[in-house]
PDB file of C-alpha atoms in Angstrom:
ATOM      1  CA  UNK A   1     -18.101 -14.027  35.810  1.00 55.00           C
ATOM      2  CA  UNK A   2     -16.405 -10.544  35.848  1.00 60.00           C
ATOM      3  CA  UNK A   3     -13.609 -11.371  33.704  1.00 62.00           C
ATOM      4  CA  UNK A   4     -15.768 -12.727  31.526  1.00 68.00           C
ATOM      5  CA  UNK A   5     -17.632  -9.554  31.204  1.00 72.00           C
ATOM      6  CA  UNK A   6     -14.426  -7.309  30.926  1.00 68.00           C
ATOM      7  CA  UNK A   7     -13.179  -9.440  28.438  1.00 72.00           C
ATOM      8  CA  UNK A   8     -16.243  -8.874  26.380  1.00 80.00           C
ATOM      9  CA  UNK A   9     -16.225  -5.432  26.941  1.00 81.00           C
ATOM     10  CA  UNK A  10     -12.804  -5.108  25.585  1.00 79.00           C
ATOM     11  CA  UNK A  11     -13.464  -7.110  22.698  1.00 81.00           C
ATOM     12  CA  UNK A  12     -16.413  -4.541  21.587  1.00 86.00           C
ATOM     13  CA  UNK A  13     -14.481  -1.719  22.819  1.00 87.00           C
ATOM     14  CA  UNK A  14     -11.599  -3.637  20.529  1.00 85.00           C
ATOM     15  CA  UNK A  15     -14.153  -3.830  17.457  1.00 88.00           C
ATOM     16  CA  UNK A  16     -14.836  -0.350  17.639  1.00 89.00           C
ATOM     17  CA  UNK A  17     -11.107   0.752  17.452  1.00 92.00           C
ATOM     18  CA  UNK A  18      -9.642  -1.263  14.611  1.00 92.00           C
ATOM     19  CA  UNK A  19     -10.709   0.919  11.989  1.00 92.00           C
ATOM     20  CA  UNK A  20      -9.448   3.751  13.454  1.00 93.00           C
ATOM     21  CA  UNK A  21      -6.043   1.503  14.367  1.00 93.00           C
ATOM     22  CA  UNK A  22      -5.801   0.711  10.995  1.00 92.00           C
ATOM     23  CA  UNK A  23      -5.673   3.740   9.566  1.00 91.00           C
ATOM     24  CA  UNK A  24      -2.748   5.218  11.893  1.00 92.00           C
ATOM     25  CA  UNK A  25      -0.998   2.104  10.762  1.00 93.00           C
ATOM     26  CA  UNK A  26      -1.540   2.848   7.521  1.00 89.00           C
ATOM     27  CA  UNK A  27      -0.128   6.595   7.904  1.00 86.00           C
ATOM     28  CA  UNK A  28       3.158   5.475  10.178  1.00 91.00           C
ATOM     29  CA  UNK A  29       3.255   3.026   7.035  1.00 88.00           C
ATOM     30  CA  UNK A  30       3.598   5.866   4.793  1.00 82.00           C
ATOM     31  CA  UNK A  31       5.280   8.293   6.759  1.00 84.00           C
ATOM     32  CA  UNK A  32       8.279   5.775   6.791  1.00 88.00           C
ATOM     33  CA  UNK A  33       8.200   5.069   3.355  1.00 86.00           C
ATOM     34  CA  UNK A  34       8.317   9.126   2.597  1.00 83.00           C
ATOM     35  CA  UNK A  35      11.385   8.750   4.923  1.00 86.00           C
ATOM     36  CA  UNK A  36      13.051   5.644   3.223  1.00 88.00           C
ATOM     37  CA  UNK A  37      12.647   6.987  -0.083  1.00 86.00           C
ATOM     38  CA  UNK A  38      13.844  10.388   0.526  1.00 85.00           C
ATOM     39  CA  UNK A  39      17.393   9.026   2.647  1.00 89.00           C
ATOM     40  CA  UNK A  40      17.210   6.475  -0.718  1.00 90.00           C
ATOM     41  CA  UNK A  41      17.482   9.261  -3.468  1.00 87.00           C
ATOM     42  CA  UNK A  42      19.535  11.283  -1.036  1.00 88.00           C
ATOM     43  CA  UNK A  43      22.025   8.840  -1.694  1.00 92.00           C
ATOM     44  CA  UNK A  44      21.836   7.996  -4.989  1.00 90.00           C
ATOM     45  CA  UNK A  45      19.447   5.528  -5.867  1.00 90.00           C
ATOM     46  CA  UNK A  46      17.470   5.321  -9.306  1.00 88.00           C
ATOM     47  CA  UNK A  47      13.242   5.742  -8.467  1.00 84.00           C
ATOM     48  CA  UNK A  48      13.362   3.070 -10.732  1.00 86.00           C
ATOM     49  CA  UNK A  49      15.508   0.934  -8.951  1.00 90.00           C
ATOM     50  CA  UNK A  50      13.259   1.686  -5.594  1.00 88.00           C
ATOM     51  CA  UNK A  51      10.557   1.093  -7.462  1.00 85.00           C
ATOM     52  CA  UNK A  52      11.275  -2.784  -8.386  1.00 86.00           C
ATOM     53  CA  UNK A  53      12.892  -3.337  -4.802  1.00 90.00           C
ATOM     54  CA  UNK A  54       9.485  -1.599  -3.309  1.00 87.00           C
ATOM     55  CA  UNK A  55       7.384  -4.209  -5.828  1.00 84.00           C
ATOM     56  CA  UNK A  56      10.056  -7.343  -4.787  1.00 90.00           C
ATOM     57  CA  UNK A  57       9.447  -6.447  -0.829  1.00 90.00           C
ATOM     58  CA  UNK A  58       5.585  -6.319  -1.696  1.00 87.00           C
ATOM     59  CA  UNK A  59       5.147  -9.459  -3.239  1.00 88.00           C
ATOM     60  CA  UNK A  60       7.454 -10.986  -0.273  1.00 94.00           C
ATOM     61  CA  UNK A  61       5.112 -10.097   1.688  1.00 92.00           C
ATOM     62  CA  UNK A  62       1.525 -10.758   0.127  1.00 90.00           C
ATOM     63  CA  UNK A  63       2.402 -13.996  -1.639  1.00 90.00           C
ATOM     64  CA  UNK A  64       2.131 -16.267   1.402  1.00 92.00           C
ATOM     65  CA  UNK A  65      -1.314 -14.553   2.482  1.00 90.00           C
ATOM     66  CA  UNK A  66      -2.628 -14.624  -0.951  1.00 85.00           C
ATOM     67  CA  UNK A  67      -1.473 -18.435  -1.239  1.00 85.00           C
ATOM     68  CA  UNK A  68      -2.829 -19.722   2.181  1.00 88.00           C
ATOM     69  CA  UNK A  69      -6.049 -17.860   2.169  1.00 86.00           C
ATOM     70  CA  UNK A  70      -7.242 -17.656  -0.886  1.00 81.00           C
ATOM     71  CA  UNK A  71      -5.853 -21.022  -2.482  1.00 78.00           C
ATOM     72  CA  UNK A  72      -9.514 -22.181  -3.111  1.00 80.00           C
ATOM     73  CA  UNK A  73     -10.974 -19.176  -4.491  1.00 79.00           C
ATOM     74  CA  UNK A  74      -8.409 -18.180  -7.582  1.00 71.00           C
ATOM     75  CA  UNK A  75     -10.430 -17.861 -10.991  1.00 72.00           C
ATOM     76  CA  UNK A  76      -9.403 -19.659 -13.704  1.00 80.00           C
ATOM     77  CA  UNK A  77      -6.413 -18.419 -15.849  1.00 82.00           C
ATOM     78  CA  UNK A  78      -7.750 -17.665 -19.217  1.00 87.00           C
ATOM     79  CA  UNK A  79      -6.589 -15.107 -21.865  1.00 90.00           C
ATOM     80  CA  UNK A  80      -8.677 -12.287 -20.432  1.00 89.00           C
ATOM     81  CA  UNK A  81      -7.958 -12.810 -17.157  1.00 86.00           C
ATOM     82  CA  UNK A  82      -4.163 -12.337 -17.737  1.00 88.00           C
ATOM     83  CA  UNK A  83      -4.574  -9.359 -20.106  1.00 89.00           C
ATOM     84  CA  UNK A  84      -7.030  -7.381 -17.151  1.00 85.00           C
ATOM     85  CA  UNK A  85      -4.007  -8.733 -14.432  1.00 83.00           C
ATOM     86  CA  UNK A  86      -1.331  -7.302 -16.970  1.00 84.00           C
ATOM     87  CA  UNK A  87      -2.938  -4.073 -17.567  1.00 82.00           C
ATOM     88  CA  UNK A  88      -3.818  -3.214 -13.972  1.00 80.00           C
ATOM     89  CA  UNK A  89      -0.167  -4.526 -12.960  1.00 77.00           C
ATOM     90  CA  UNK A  90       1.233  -2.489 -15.388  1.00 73.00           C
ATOM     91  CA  UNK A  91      -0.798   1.151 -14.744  1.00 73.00           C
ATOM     92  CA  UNK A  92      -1.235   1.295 -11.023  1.00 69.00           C
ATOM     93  CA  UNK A  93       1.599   0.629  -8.973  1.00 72.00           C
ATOM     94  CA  UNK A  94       4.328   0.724 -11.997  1.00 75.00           C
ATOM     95  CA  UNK A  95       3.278   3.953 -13.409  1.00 74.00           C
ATOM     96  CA  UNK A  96       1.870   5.193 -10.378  1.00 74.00           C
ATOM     97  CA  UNK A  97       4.651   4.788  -8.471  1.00 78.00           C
ATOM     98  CA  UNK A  98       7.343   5.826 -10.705  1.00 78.00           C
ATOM     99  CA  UNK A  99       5.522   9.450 -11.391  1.00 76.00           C
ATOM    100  CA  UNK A 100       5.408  10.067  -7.613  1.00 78.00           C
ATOM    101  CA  UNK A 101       8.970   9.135  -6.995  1.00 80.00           C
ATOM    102  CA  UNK A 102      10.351  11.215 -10.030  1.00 79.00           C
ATOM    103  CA  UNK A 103       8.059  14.245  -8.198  1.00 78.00           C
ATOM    104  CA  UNK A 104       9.228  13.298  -4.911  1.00 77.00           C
ATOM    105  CA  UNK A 105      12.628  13.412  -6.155  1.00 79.00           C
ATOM    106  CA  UNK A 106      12.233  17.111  -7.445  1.00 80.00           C
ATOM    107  CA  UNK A 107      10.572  18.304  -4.729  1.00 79.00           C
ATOM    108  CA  UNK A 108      10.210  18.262  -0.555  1.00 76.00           C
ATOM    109  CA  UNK A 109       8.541  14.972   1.114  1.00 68.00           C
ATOM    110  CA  UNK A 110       5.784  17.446   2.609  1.00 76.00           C
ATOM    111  CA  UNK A 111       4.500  18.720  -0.943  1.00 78.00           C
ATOM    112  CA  UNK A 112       4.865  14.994  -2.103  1.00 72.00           C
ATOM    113  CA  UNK A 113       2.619  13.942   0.978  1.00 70.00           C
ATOM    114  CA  UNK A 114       0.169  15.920   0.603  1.00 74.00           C
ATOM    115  CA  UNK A 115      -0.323  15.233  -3.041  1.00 72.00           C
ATOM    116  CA  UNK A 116      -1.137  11.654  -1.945  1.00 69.00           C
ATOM    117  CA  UNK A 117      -4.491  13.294  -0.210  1.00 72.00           C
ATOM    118  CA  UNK A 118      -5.690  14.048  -3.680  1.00 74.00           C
ATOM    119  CA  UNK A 119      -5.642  11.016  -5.597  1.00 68.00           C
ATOM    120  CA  UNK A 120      -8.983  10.356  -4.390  1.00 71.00           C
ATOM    121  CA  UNK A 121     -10.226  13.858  -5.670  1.00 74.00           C
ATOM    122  CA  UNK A 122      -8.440  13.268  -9.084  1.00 70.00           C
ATOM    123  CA  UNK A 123     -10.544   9.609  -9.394  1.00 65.00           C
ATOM    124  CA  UNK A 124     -13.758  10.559  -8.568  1.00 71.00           C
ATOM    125  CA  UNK A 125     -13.203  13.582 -11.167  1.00 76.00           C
ATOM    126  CA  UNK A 126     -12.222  11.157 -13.993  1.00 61.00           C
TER     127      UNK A 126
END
């Protein structure tokens, strides 16, 4: 009866904290990209070669989750399906990314960082 009472404490307690879990994930997440990119252009590479391997790594990743869990639920592929995929493919990560990594090549990973805090600023604006 007691461990069946801490156990469902720690699952609220558990509930409560993912959020917050999530979100210093997130921020280790992009405190080690920062890192990998900088050593990356440190030594040469392209940020357009990072760029593609950074896309090739994502899709690694998020193709087996989006196949298994949402295998049911995929729209149809018509015409203006593909041309909304296409744009937004083509304008958020690809340009997005490639700006920030020609600026984070130019300047320190701190300034680059903290321009990342704004994004939300600059959307809400437009």
């Amino acid at each position: 009866m007691e461990d069946q009472n801490a156990s469902n404490e720690l699952g609220k307690m558990f509930r409560k904290v993912k959020p917050y879990l999530a979100m210093v994930s997130l921020q280790f997440g992009y405190s080690g990209m920062y890192i990998i990119t900088m050593v990356s252009f440190k030594h040469g590479m392209s940020h357009w070669v990072l760029s593609v391997y950074r896309h090739i790594v994502a899709t690694l990743i998020m193709a087996p989750f989006a196949f298994f869990l949402e295998r049911k639920i995929r729209p149809k592929m018509s015409l203006p399906v593909f041309l909304r995929l296409a744009a937004l493919g083509f304008l958020e990560p690809v340009l997005d990314q490639n700006l920030y990594n020609m600026g984070m090549k130019n300047t320190s990973t701190t300034f680059a960082s903290a321009t990342v805090n704004v994004l939300p600023a600059i959307t809400f604006i437009m």
